[in-house]
CSV table of C-alpha atoms and ligand atoms in Angstrom, one decimal:
chain,number,residue,atom,x,y,z
A,20,MET,CA,0.0,0.0,0.0
A,21,GLY,CA,3.0,2.3,-0.1
A,22,SER,CA,2.5,5.7,-1.7
A,23,ILE,CA,3.7,6.4,-5.3
A,24,VAL,CA,5.5,9.6,-4.2
A,25,GLN,CA,8.0,8.9,-1.4
A,26,SER,CA,6.5,9.9,1.9
A,27,THR,CA,8.6,12.3,4.0
A,28,LEU,CA,9.5,13.0,7.6
A,29,PRO,CA,10.1,16.5,9.0
A,30,SER,CA,13.6,18.0,8.8
A,31,ASP,CA,13.9,18.1,12.6
A,32,PHE,CA,13.1,14.4,12.9
A,33,ILE,CA,15.4,12.7,15.4
A,34,TRP,CA,16.6,9.1,14.9
A,35,GLY,CA,19.0,6.8,16.7
A,36,PHE,CA,19.2,3.5,18.6
A,37,ALA,CA,18.0,2.1,21.9
A,38,THR,CA,19.2,-0.2,24.6
A,39,ALA,CA,18.5,-0.9,28.3
A,40,ALA,CA,20.8,-1.1,31.3
A,41,TYR,CA,20.5,-4.7,32.4
A,42,GLN,CA,20.6,-5.9,28.8
A,43,ILE,CA,24.0,-4.3,28.0
A,44,GLU,CA,25.9,-3.1,31.0
A,45,GLY,CA,27.3,-6.1,32.8
A,46,GLY,CA,29.5,-4.9,35.7
A,47,PHE,CA,26.8,-6.3,37.9
A,48,ASN,CA,28.7,-6.0,41.2
A,49,GLU,CA,31.0,-3.1,40.4
A,50,ASP,CA,31.4,0.2,42.0
A,51,GLY,CA,28.7,-0.4,44.5
A,52,ARG,CA,25.8,-1.5,42.3
A,53,GLY,CA,23.1,-3.4,44.2
A,54,PRO,CA,21.2,-6.3,42.7
A,55,SER,CA,17.8,-5.9,40.9
A,56,ILE,CA,15.0,-8.3,40.6
A,57,TRP,CA,16.5,-9.5,37.3
A,58,ASP,CA,19.8,-10.4,38.9
A,59,LYS,CA,17.8,-12.6,41.3
A,60,PHE,CA,15.5,-14.0,38.6
A,61,CYS,CA,18.3,-15.1,36.3
A,62,LYS,CA,19.7,-17.3,39.1
A,63,ILE,CA,16.6,-19.4,39.2
A,64,PRO,CA,17.2,-22.5,37.0
A,65,GLY,CA,15.0,-22.7,33.9
A,66,LYS,CA,14.0,-19.0,33.7
A,67,ILE,CA,16.5,-17.9,31.1
A,68,ALA,CA,17.2,-19.7,27.8
A,69,GLY,CA,20.8,-21.0,28.0
A,70,GLY,CA,21.0,-20.1,31.7
A,71,GLY,CA,22.4,-16.7,31.0
A,72,SER,CA,22.2,-13.4,33.0
A,73,GLY,CA,23.2,-9.8,32.6
A,74,ASP,CA,26.3,-10.3,34.7
A,75,VAL,CA,28.6,-9.4,31.8
A,76,ALA,CA,26.2,-8.9,28.9
A,77,CYS,CA,27.8,-6.5,26.4
A,78,ASP,CA,30.1,-5.2,29.1
A,79,SER,CA,29.0,-1.7,28.2
A,80,TYR,CA,29.8,-0.6,31.7
A,81,HIS,CA,33.5,-0.7,30.6
A,82,ARG,CA,33.0,0.1,26.9
A,83,THR,CA,31.0,3.3,26.8
A,84,HIS,CA,33.6,4.8,24.4
A,85,GLU,CA,33.1,1.8,22.0
A,86,ASP,CA,29.4,2.3,22.1
A,87,ILE,CA,29.7,6.0,21.4
A,88,ALA,CA,32.1,5.3,18.5
A,89,LEU,CA,29.6,2.8,17.2
A,90,LEU,CA,26.7,5.3,17.3
A,91,LYS,CA,28.9,7.8,15.4
A,92,THR,CA,29.7,5.2,12.8
A,93,CYS,CA,26.0,4.5,12.3
A,94,GLY,CA,25.3,8.2,12.0
A,95,ALA,CA,22.9,8.2,14.9
A,96,GLN,CA,21.6,11.6,16.1
A,97,ALA,CA,20.3,10.2,19.4
A,98,TYR,CA,20.7,7.3,21.8
A,99,ARG,CA,18.1,5.9,24.1
A,100,PHE,CA,19.5,4.1,27.1
A,101,SER,CA,18.2,3.3,30.6
A,102,ILE,CA,19.7,4.0,34.0
A,103,SER,CA,20.1,1.2,36.5
A,104,TRP,CA,18.3,2.3,39.7
A,105,SER,CA,20.3,0.0,41.9
A,106,ARG,CA,23.6,1.5,40.6
A,107,ILE,CA,22.4,4.9,41.8
A,108,ILE,CA,20.7,3.8,45.0
A,109,PRO,CA,21.9,0.2,45.6
A,110,LEU,CA,19.1,-0.6,48.1
A,111,GLY,CA,16.7,1.5,46.2
A,112,GLY,CA,14.8,3.3,49.0
A,113,ARG,CA,14.4,7.0,49.7
A,114,ASN,CA,16.3,6.7,53.0
A,115,ASP,CA,19.1,4.5,51.6
A,116,PRO,CA,22.5,5.8,50.6
A,117,ILE,CA,23.2,7.2,47.2
A,118,ASN,CA,26.1,5.7,45.3
A,119,LYS,CA,28.2,8.5,43.9
A,120,LYS,CA,30.1,6.2,41.6
A,121,GLY,CA,26.9,5.1,39.9
A,122,LEU,CA,25.8,8.7,39.3
A,123,GLN,CA,29.3,9.6,38.0
A,124,PHE,CA,29.2,6.7,35.5
A,125,TYR,CA,26.1,8.0,33.9
A,126,GLN,CA,27.1,11.7,34.2
A,127,LYS,CA,30.3,11.0,32.3
A,128,PHE,CA,28.4,9.0,29.7
A,129,VAL,CA,25.9,11.8,29.1
A,130,ASN,CA,28.8,14.3,28.8
A,131,ASP,CA,30.6,12.0,26.3
A,132,LEU,CA,27.5,11.5,24.2
A,133,LEU,CA,26.9,15.3,24.1
A,134,ASP,CA,30.6,15.8,23.1
A,135,ALA,CA,30.0,13.4,20.3
A,136,GLY,CA,27.0,15.3,19.2
A,137,ILE,CA,24.5,12.6,20.2
A,138,THR,CA,21.3,13.5,22.0
A,139,PRO,CA,20.6,11.4,25.1
A,140,MET,CA,17.1,10.0,25.6
A,141,VAL,CA,17.0,8.5,29.1
A,142,THR,CA,14.7,5.9,30.5
A,143,LEU,CA,14.6,5.9,34.3
A,144,PHE,CA,13.2,2.4,34.6
A,145,HIS,CA,13.5,-0.6,32.2
A,146,TRP,CA,12.1,-3.4,34.5
A,147,ASP,CA,15.0,-3.5,37.0
A,148,VAL,CA,13.4,-2.9,40.4
A,149,PRO,CA,16.1,-2.9,43.1
A,150,GLU,CA,15.9,-6.3,44.7
A,151,GLU,CA,15.9,-5.0,48.2
A,152,LEU,CA,12.6,-3.1,47.5
A,153,ASP,CA,11.0,-6.3,46.4
A,154,ARG,CA,12.2,-8.1,49.5
A,155,ARG,CA,11.3,-5.2,51.8
A,156,TYR,CA,7.8,-4.5,50.8
A,157,GLY,CA,6.9,-6.3,47.6
A,158,GLY,CA,8.3,-3.8,45.2
A,159,LEU,CA,5.7,-2.8,42.5
A,160,LEU,CA,2.9,-4.3,44.5
A,161,ASN,CA,3.2,-1.7,47.3
A,162,LYS,CA,1.7,1.6,46.1
A,163,GLU,CA,2.7,3.9,49.0
A,164,GLU,CA,6.3,2.7,49.3
A,165,PHE,CA,7.0,2.2,45.6
A,166,VAL,CA,5.7,5.5,44.5
A,167,ALA,CA,7.7,7.3,47.2
A,168,ASP,CA,10.9,5.5,46.4
A,169,PHE,CA,10.6,5.9,42.7
A,170,SER,CA,9.8,9.6,43.1
A,171,HIS,CA,12.9,10.0,45.2
A,172,TYR,CA,15.1,8.1,42.7
A,173,ALA,CA,13.6,10.2,39.9
A,174,ARG,CA,14.4,13.5,41.7
A,175,VAL,CA,18.0,12.3,42.3
A,176,ILE,CA,18.4,11.7,38.6
A,177,PHE,CA,16.8,15.0,37.5
A,178,GLU,CA,19.1,16.9,39.9
A,179,ALA,CA,22.2,15.1,38.7
A,180,PHE,CA,21.8,15.7,35.0
A,181,GLY,CA,20.6,19.3,35.1
A,182,SER,CA,19.7,20.6,31.7
A,183,LYS,CA,21.9,18.1,29.8
A,184,VAL,CA,19.1,15.6,29.2
A,185,LYS,CA,16.1,17.0,27.4
A,186,HIS,CA,14.1,13.7,26.8
A,187,TRP,CA,13.1,11.6,29.8
A,188,ILE,CA,11.1,8.4,29.8
A,189,THR,CA,9.8,7.3,33.2
A,190,PHE,CA,8.8,3.7,32.6
A,191,ASN,CA,9.5,1.3,29.8
A,192,GLU,CA,6.6,-1.0,28.9
A,193,PRO,CA,4.6,-1.2,32.2
A,194,TRP,CA,2.5,-3.9,30.5
A,195,CYS,CA,5.6,-6.2,30.6
A,196,SER,CA,6.3,-5.5,34.2
A,197,SER,CA,2.7,-6.1,35.1
A,198,VAL,CA,1.7,-9.0,32.9
A,199,LEU,CA,4.9,-10.9,32.4
A,200,GLY,CA,6.1,-10.2,36.0
A,201,TYR,CA,2.8,-10.9,37.8
A,202,ASN,CA,0.5,-12.9,35.5
A,203,THR,CA,2.4,-15.3,33.3
A,204,GLY,CA,5.6,-15.2,35.4
A,205,ALA,CA,7.9,-15.2,32.4
A,206,PHE,CA,9.7,-12.1,33.6
A,207,ALA,CA,11.1,-11.0,37.0
A,208,PRO,CA,9.9,-11.3,39.7
A,209,GLY,CA,8.1,-14.3,38.1
A,210,ARG,CA,4.8,-14.3,40.1
A,211,THR,CA,1.8,-16.1,38.7
A,212,SER,CA,-1.2,-18.2,39.7
A,213,ASP,CA,0.4,-21.1,37.8
A,214,ARG,CA,1.8,-23.2,40.6
A,215,THR,CA,3.9,-25.2,38.2
A,216,ILE,CA,5.8,-22.0,37.5
A,217,SER,CA,5.8,-20.2,40.9
A,218,ASP,CA,4.8,-20.8,44.5
A,219,VAL,CA,3.6,-17.3,44.8
A,220,GLY,CA,1.4,-14.8,42.9
A,221,ASP,CA,-2.2,-14.1,41.9
A,222,GLY,CA,-2.4,-13.4,38.2
A,223,SER,CA,-6.0,-12.3,38.5
A,224,THR,CA,-5.3,-9.3,40.7
A,225,GLU,CA,-1.6,-8.5,40.9
A,226,PRO,CA,-1.0,-7.3,37.4
A,227,TRP,CA,-3.8,-4.7,37.7
A,228,ILE,CA,-2.4,-3.5,41.0
A,229,VAL,CA,1.1,-3.2,39.6
A,230,GLY,CA,-0.1,-1.4,36.5
A,231,HIS,CA,-2.0,1.1,38.6
A,232,ASN,CA,1.0,1.6,40.9
A,233,ILE,CA,3.3,2.2,37.9
A,234,LEU,CA,1.0,4.8,36.5
A,235,ILE,CA,0.9,6.7,39.7
A,236,ALA,CA,4.7,6.5,40.1
A,237,HIS,CA,5.0,7.8,36.5
A,238,GLY,CA,2.6,10.6,37.3
A,239,ALA,CA,4.5,11.5,40.5
A,240,ALA,CA,7.8,11.6,38.7
A,241,VAL,CA,6.3,13.8,35.9
A,242,LYS,CA,5.0,16.2,38.5
A,243,ILE,CA,8.4,16.5,40.2
A,244,TYR,CA,10.0,17.1,36.8
A,245,ARG,CA,7.4,19.7,35.8
A,246,ASP,CA,7.3,21.5,39.2
A,247,GLU,CA,11.0,21.5,40.0
A,248,PHE,CA,13.1,21.1,36.8
A,249,LYS,CA,11.2,21.6,33.5
A,250,THR,CA,11.3,25.4,33.5
A,251,GLN,CA,15.0,25.7,34.0
A,252,ASP,CA,16.0,22.5,32.2
A,253,GLY,CA,13.7,22.9,29.2
A,254,GLY,CA,13.2,19.1,28.7
A,255,GLU,CA,10.2,16.9,28.2
A,256,ILE,CA,9.0,13.7,29.8
A,257,GLY,CA,6.7,10.8,29.0
A,258,ILE,CA,6.1,7.1,29.4
A,259,THR,CA,6.9,4.3,26.8
A,260,LEU,CA,4.2,1.8,26.1
A,261,ASN,CA,4.5,-1.4,24.1
A,262,GLY,CA,1.8,-2.4,21.6
A,263,ASP,CA,1.4,-4.2,18.4
A,264,TRP,CA,-1.2,-4.0,15.7
A,265,ALA,CA,-4.3,-6.3,15.6
A,266,ASP,CA,-6.2,-7.6,12.6
A,267,PRO,CA,-9.2,-10.0,12.8
A,268,TRP,CA,-8.6,-13.7,12.5
A,269,ASP,CA,-11.9,-13.8,10.5
A,270,PRO,CA,-12.7,-10.4,9.0
A,271,GLU,CA,-16.2,-11.6,8.4
A,272,ASN,CA,-16.8,-12.3,12.1
A,273,PRO,CA,-17.9,-9.1,13.9
A,274,ALA,CA,-16.8,-10.7,17.2
A,275,ASP,CA,-13.2,-10.9,15.9
A,276,VAL,CA,-13.3,-7.4,14.4
A,277,GLU,CA,-14.5,-6.1,17.8
A,278,ALA,CA,-11.9,-8.1,19.7
A,279,CYS,CA,-9.1,-6.2,17.8
A,280,ASP,CA,-9.9,-2.9,19.5
A,281,ARG,CA,-10.3,-4.7,22.8
A,282,LYS,CA,-6.8,-6.3,22.4
A,283,ILE,CA,-5.2,-2.9,21.9
A,284,GLU,CA,-7.2,-1.5,24.8
A,285,PHE,CA,-5.9,-4.3,27.2
A,286,ALA,CA,-2.4,-3.8,25.9
A,287,ILE,CA,-2.1,-0.1,25.5
A,288,SER,CA,-5.1,1.9,26.5
A,289,TRP,CA,-4.8,0.3,30.0
A,290,PHE,CA,-2.1,2.9,30.5
A,291,ALA,CA,-2.8,5.5,27.7
A,292,ASP,CA,-6.4,6.1,28.6
A,293,PRO,CA,-5.7,7.2,32.2
A,294,ILE,CA,-3.0,9.4,30.8
A,295,TYR,CA,-4.9,11.0,28.0
A,296,HIS,CA,-8.6,10.5,29.1
A,297,GLY,CA,-8.4,10.2,32.9
A,298,LYS,CA,-10.0,6.8,33.1
A,299,TYR,CA,-9.5,3.1,32.4
A,300,PRO,CA,-11.0,1.7,29.2
A,301,ASP,CA,-14.7,0.6,29.4
A,302,SER,CA,-13.7,-2.9,28.0
A,303,MET,CA,-11.4,-3.4,30.9
A,304,ILE,CA,-13.8,-2.2,33.6
A,305,LYS,CA,-16.4,-4.5,32.1
A,306,GLN,CA,-14.3,-7.6,32.2
A,307,LEU,CA,-12.2,-7.0,35.4
A,308,GLY,CA,-14.8,-5.2,37.6
A,309,ASN,CA,-13.3,-4.3,41.0
A,310,ARG,CA,-10.1,-6.2,40.3
A,311,LEU,CA,-9.1,-3.1,38.4
A,312,PRO,CA,-8.1,-0.6,41.1
A,313,SER,CA,-10.2,2.6,41.1
A,314,TRP,CA,-8.7,6.0,41.0
A,315,THR,CA,-8.7,8.4,43.9
A,316,PRO,CA,-9.1,12.0,42.7
A,317,GLU,CA,-5.5,12.8,43.8
A,318,GLU,CA,-4.1,9.8,41.9
A,319,ILE,CA,-5.9,10.5,38.6
A,320,ALA,CA,-4.9,14.1,38.9
A,321,LEU,CA,-1.3,13.0,38.8
A,322,VAL,CA,-1.8,10.7,35.9
A,323,HIS,CA,-4.2,12.6,33.6
A,324,GLY,CA,-2.2,14.8,31.3
A,325,SER,CA,1.1,13.4,32.3
A,326,ASN,CA,2.7,12.9,28.9
A,327,ASP,CA,4.7,15.5,27.1
A,328,PHE,CA,5.1,12.9,24.3
A,329,TYR,CA,3.8,9.4,23.7
A,330,GLY,CA,6.7,6.9,23.7
A,331,MET,CA,5.8,4.0,21.4
A,332,ASN,CA,7.5,0.6,21.3
A,333,HIS,CA,6.3,-1.4,18.4
A,334,TYR,CA,7.4,-4.6,16.7
A,335,CYS,CA,4.7,-6.5,14.8
A,336,ALA,CA,1.0,-7.5,14.5
A,337,ASN,CA,-1.3,-10.4,15.4
A,338,TYR,CA,-4.4,-11.9,14.2
A,339,ILE,CA,-7.1,-11.8,16.9
A,340,ARG,CA,-9.8,-14.3,17.5
A,341,ALA,CA,-12.5,-13.6,20.0
A,342,LYS,CA,-13.0,-16.3,22.6
A,343,THR,CA,-16.5,-17.4,23.3
A,344,GLY,CA,-17.8,-17.8,26.8
A,345,GLU,CA,-16.8,-16.0,30.0
A,346,PRO,CA,-13.2,-14.8,30.4
A,347,GLU,CA,-11.0,-16.8,32.7
A,348,LEU,CA,-10.1,-15.2,35.9
A,349,ASP,CA,-6.4,-14.9,34.9
A,350,ASP,CA,-7.1,-13.6,31.5
A,351,HIS,CA,-5.1,-10.5,30.8
A,352,ALA,CA,-5.7,-10.0,27.1
A,353,GLY,CA,-9.4,-9.3,26.8
A,354,ASN,CA,-10.8,-12.8,26.3
A,355,LEU,CA,-9.3,-13.4,22.9
A,356,GLU,CA,-6.5,-15.3,21.2
A,357,LEU,CA,-3.4,-13.9,19.6
A,358,LEU,CA,-2.6,-15.8,16.5
A,359,LEU,CA,0.1,-15.7,13.8
A,360,GLU,CA,-2.1,-16.8,11.0
A,361,ASP,CA,-5.6,-15.8,9.9
A,362,LYS,CA,-8.5,-18.1,9.1
A,363,TYR,CA,-7.2,-18.6,5.6
A,364,GLY,CA,-3.7,-19.6,6.8
A,365,HIS,CA,-2.1,-16.3,5.8
A,366,SER,CA,0.8,-15.5,8.1
A,367,VAL,CA,1.2,-12.0,9.7
A,368,GLY,CA,4.6,-11.9,8.1
A,369,PRO,CA,7.8,-13.9,7.8
A,370,ILE,CA,9.0,-16.0,10.7
A,371,THR,CA,11.8,-14.5,12.9
A,372,GLN,CA,13.8,-16.0,15.8
A,373,SER,CA,11.2,-14.5,18.2
A,374,PRO,CA,8.0,-16.7,18.4
A,375,TRP,CA,5.9,-13.6,18.9
A,376,LEU,CA,7.3,-11.5,16.2
A,377,ARG,CA,6.3,-11.5,12.6
A,378,PRO,CA,6.9,-8.3,10.7
A,379,CYS,CA,3.9,-6.5,9.2
A,380,ALA,CA,4.9,-2.9,8.5
A,381,ILE,CA,1.4,-1.7,7.4
A,382,GLY,CA,0.3,-2.5,10.9
A,383,PHE,CA,2.7,0.1,12.2
A,384,ARG,CA,1.1,2.8,10.1
A,385,LYS,CA,-2.4,1.6,11.2
A,386,LEU,CA,-1.5,1.6,14.9
A,387,LEU,CA,0.1,5.1,14.6
A,388,LYS,CA,-3.2,6.3,13.2
A,389,TRP,CA,-5.3,4.4,15.7
A,390,LEU,CA,-3.3,6.0,18.6
A,391,SER,CA,-3.4,9.4,17.1
A,392,GLU,CA,-7.2,9.3,16.6
A,393,ARG,CA,-7.8,8.0,20.1
A,394,TYR,CA,-5.4,10.4,21.9
A,395,GLY,CA,-5.8,13.6,19.9
A,396,TYR,CA,-2.7,13.5,17.7
A,397,PRO,CA,0.0,13.6,20.4
A,398,LYS,CA,3.6,14.0,19.6
A,399,ILE,CA,4.9,10.4,19.2
A,400,TYR,CA,8.4,9.2,19.8
A,401,VAL,CA,9.0,5.7,18.5
A,402,THR,CA,11.3,4.5,21.3
A,403,GLU,CA,11.8,1.0,20.0
A,404,ASN,CA,11.3,-0.9,16.7
A,405,GLY,CA,13.3,-3.8,15.3
A,406,THR,CA,13.5,-7.5,14.7
A,407,SER,CA,15.3,-10.7,15.3
A,408,VAL,CA,16.3,-12.9,12.4
A,409,LEU,CA,15.5,-16.6,12.2
A,410,GLY,CA,18.5,-18.7,13.0
A,411,GLU,CA,20.8,-15.7,13.2
A,412,ASN,CA,22.7,-17.0,16.2
A,413,ASP,CA,23.7,-20.2,14.4
A,414,MET,CA,24.9,-18.6,11.2
A,415,PRO,CA,28.5,-18.3,10.1
A,416,LEU,CA,29.7,-14.8,10.9
A,417,GLU,CA,29.8,-13.6,7.3
A,418,GLN,CA,26.2,-14.6,6.7
A,419,LEU,CA,25.1,-13.2,10.0
A,420,LEU,CA,26.6,-9.8,9.2
A,421,ASP,CA,24.7,-9.6,5.9
A,422,ASP,CA,21.4,-9.1,7.6
A,423,GLU,CA,19.3,-8.1,4.7
A,424,PHE,CA,16.2,-9.4,6.4
A,425,ARG,CA,16.6,-6.7,9.1
A,426,VAL,CA,17.5,-4.0,6.6
A,427,GLN,CA,14.2,-4.8,4.8
A,428,TYR,CA,12.3,-4.6,8.1
A,429,PHE,CA,13.7,-1.2,8.8
A,430,ARG,CA,13.0,0.0,5.2
A,431,ASP,CA,9.4,-1.2,5.5
A,432,TYR,CA,8.7,0.1,9.0
A,433,ILE,CA,10.4,3.5,8.5
A,434,GLY,CA,8.5,3.8,5.2
A,435,ALA,CA,5.2,3.0,6.9
A,436,MET,CA,6.0,5.6,9.6
A,437,ALA,CA,6.7,8.2,6.9
A,438,ASP,CA,3.4,7.3,5.3
A,439,ALA,CA,1.6,7.8,8.6
A,440,TYR,CA,3.3,11.2,8.9
A,441,THR,CA,2.7,12.3,5.4
A,442,LEU,CA,-0.7,10.8,4.6
A,443,ASP,CA,-2.4,10.3,7.9
A,444,GLY,CA,-1.3,13.4,9.8
A,445,VAL,CA,0.4,11.4,12.6
A,446,ASN,CA,2.7,13.7,14.6
A,447,VAL,CA,5.7,11.3,14.9
A,448,ARG,CA,8.9,13.1,15.6
A,449,ALA,CA,11.6,10.5,16.7
A,450,TYR,CA,12.6,6.9,16.1
A,451,MET,CA,15.0,4.7,18.0
A,452,ALA,CA,15.8,1.3,16.4
A,453,TRP,CA,16.0,-1.6,18.8
A,454,SER,CA,18.8,-2.3,19.2
A,455,LEU,CA,22.2,-0.7,18.9
A,456,MET,CA,23.7,-4.1,19.5
A,457,ASP,CA,22.9,-7.7,20.3
A,458,ASN,CA,22.2,-8.0,24.0
A,459,PHE,CA,20.6,-9.9,26.8
A,460,GLU,CA,17.2,-10.7,25.4
A,461,TRP,CA,15.6,-11.3,28.9
A,462,ALA,CA,14.0,-14.8,29.1
A,463,GLU,CA,15.4,-15.6,25.6
A,464,GLY,CA,18.9,-15.1,26.9
A,465,TYR,CA,21.6,-14.5,24.3
A,466,GLU,CA,20.2,-16.9,21.7
A,467,THR,CA,18.0,-14.2,20.2
A,468,ARG,CA,19.8,-11.3,18.7
A,469,PHE,CA,18.1,-7.9,18.0
A,470,GLY,CA,21.2,-5.8,17.3
A,471,VAL,CA,22.3,-3.9,14.2
A,472,THR,CA,25.7,-4.7,15.6
A,473,TYR,CA,27.0,-8.2,16.3
A,474,VAL,CA,28.4,-8.8,19.7
A,475,ASP,CA,30.9,-11.6,20.0
A,476,TYR,CA,30.3,-12.8,23.6
A,477,GLU,CA,33.1,-15.3,23.3
A,478,ASN,CA,35.7,-12.8,22.3
A,479,ASP,CA,35.8,-9.8,24.6
A,480,GLN,CA,32.3,-8.7,23.6
A,481,LYS,CA,33.8,-7.4,20.4
A,482,ARG,CA,31.3,-5.3,18.4
A,483,ILE,CA,31.0,-5.8,14.6
A,484,PRO,CA,28.4,-3.7,12.7
A,485,LYS,CA,26.0,-5.7,10.6
A,486,LYS,CA,24.7,-4.5,7.3
A,487,SER,CA,21.7,-3.0,9.0
A,488,ALA,CA,23.9,-0.8,11.2
A,489,MET,CA,25.0,1.1,8.2
A,490,SER,CA,21.6,1.1,6.4
A,491,ILE,CA,19.4,3.1,8.7
A,492,ARG,CA,21.1,6.4,8.0
A,493,ASN,CA,20.4,5.9,4.3
A,494,ILE,CA,16.8,4.9,4.8
A,495,PHE,CA,16.2,8.1,6.8
A,496,GLU,CA,18.0,10.2,4.2
A,497,THR,CA,15.5,9.1,1.6
A,498,HIS,CA,12.6,10.3,3.8
A,499,ILE,CA,13.7,13.3,5.9
A,500,GLU,CA,13.1,16.6,4.3
A,501,LYS,CA,16.1,18.7,3.5
A,502,VAL,CA,16.0,22.2,5.0
B,28,LIG,C1,10.9,-4.8,24.1
B,28,LIG,O1,9.7,-5.4,24.4
B,28,LIG,C2,11.7,-4.5,25.3
B,28,LIG,O2,11.5,-3.2,25.7
B,28,LIG,C3,13.2,-4.8,25.0
B,28,LIG,O3,13.9,-4.7,26.3
B,28,LIG,C4,13.4,-6.1,24.3
B,28,LIG,O4,14.7,-6.4,24.2
B,28,LIG,C5,12.7,-6.0,23.0
B,28,LIG,O5,11.4,-5.7,23.1
B,28,LIG,C6,12.8,-7.2,22.1
B,28,LIG,O6,12.1,-8.2,22.7
B,28,LIG,O7,6.0,-14.2,25.2
B,28,LIG,O8,4.1,-14.3,23.7
B,28,LIG,O9,3.9,-13.5,26.0
B,28,LIG,C7,8.8,-5.7,23.4
B,28,LIG,C8,7.4,-6.1,23.8
B,28,LIG,C9,6.1,-7.7,24.9
B,28,LIG,C10,7.6,-8.3,23.1
B,28,LIG,C11,6.0,-9.1,25.3
B,28,LIG,C12,7.5,-9.8,23.6
B,28,LIG,C13,6.2,-11.4,24.7
B,28,LIG,C14,5.0,-12.0,24.2
B,28,LIG,N1,7.4,-7.5,24.2
B,28,LIG,N2,6.2,-10.0,24.2
B,28,LIG,S1,4.7,-13.6,24.8
């Protein structure tokens, strides 16, 4: 469906690459860093493919200069990375000691990025709750304590970076922390109702509590930034939500068509509706009843209107098939199935190394439009987009580096984004490819690679750019308007 005339992106469009602290840093016990829930989770046998952890990862803690050189080689204008809370406050809490060395590490990194002409985009939280907070009071489950501790951590960070950072992201993908951490148990801290997976957890209530608490912590951090820093620092702040496109399994079946919106509401509007409309989606209230926490006036006042931009992580699409009958108590998706093929056996897209990911670029354009219509055409920053490649980890190096599949993914997705901007009036202003380099892919360990750069874990974490690393600049050059 691409346009005949090349769609454009505005001349001030910012693009670059994204990573997250636990996935790249390593240095897990260095210079006073405390453990997070992921350090603990990785030690439980069977949780991580290949038994890996982020102990060393890409060793970026010792290789910031290499990462910056890499960003320059790729022509990146910006870099989205996350800060490890337990490097800054090893125990995590508001009355716990602050680790100067942790702060200095990121301060130097930001200075070095700026010296290299690269704009930092900083995520405060990419799933790594300090382990001590989980132990002390149940971490994300404890509203009063968690909100207070996160607020304190956020203020420490805002203070430390002054006006040097202009783009802040509070939370990365609260859906993942809530659902994967507290419903399926696939991610830290691994709580679930499924007693074959974990002894503890209640997937029918905890994810909704955690989602609520994260929203309030986000709102509280935004208020601190706006009240105490924004005027002098001139930056902006928002949350990043994950979400993929949904097409009906059977387009002739109204129940499947309806289920598509419901799927997106359970994945995205759960968080975006409170932020943009001051309430949870009706479909969720209807299914979850009083298991969905209700808003006090003070809470919703913090959350409503708390985005300066919409941070969008997007990877793929699914076919959606409505379930018949009453939803199960532990259902988190809206009483529907996520499928990779439709009724006629058409695949969403080609198979990748990630079971959940099949590229479908037109879905990106459709979701950009869907979000823009529902939320009043907010400024959108795409904070992650990328793909794994089937069998990549087992390829001979030469073949692995020639990742035309990934290049095509970026061509298609960036093209679809330009179409959304040019043809649908979507206000998309930035794009960060996931990821700058292969890294610790959470429960998938190191077997699934998402990088535009190959990391040789056997040889000193040596970085070798793949074909895609050098292609994204060219793709953007064909779209971005010249001044
Ligand atoms: C992003 O999440 C993360 O922000 C990033 O850290 C990660 O490396 C990157 O994706 C690549 O995975 O197992 O069927 O329940 C993307 C959103 C949502 C995608 C959960 C995988 C698992 C679906 N993720 N989904 S399933």
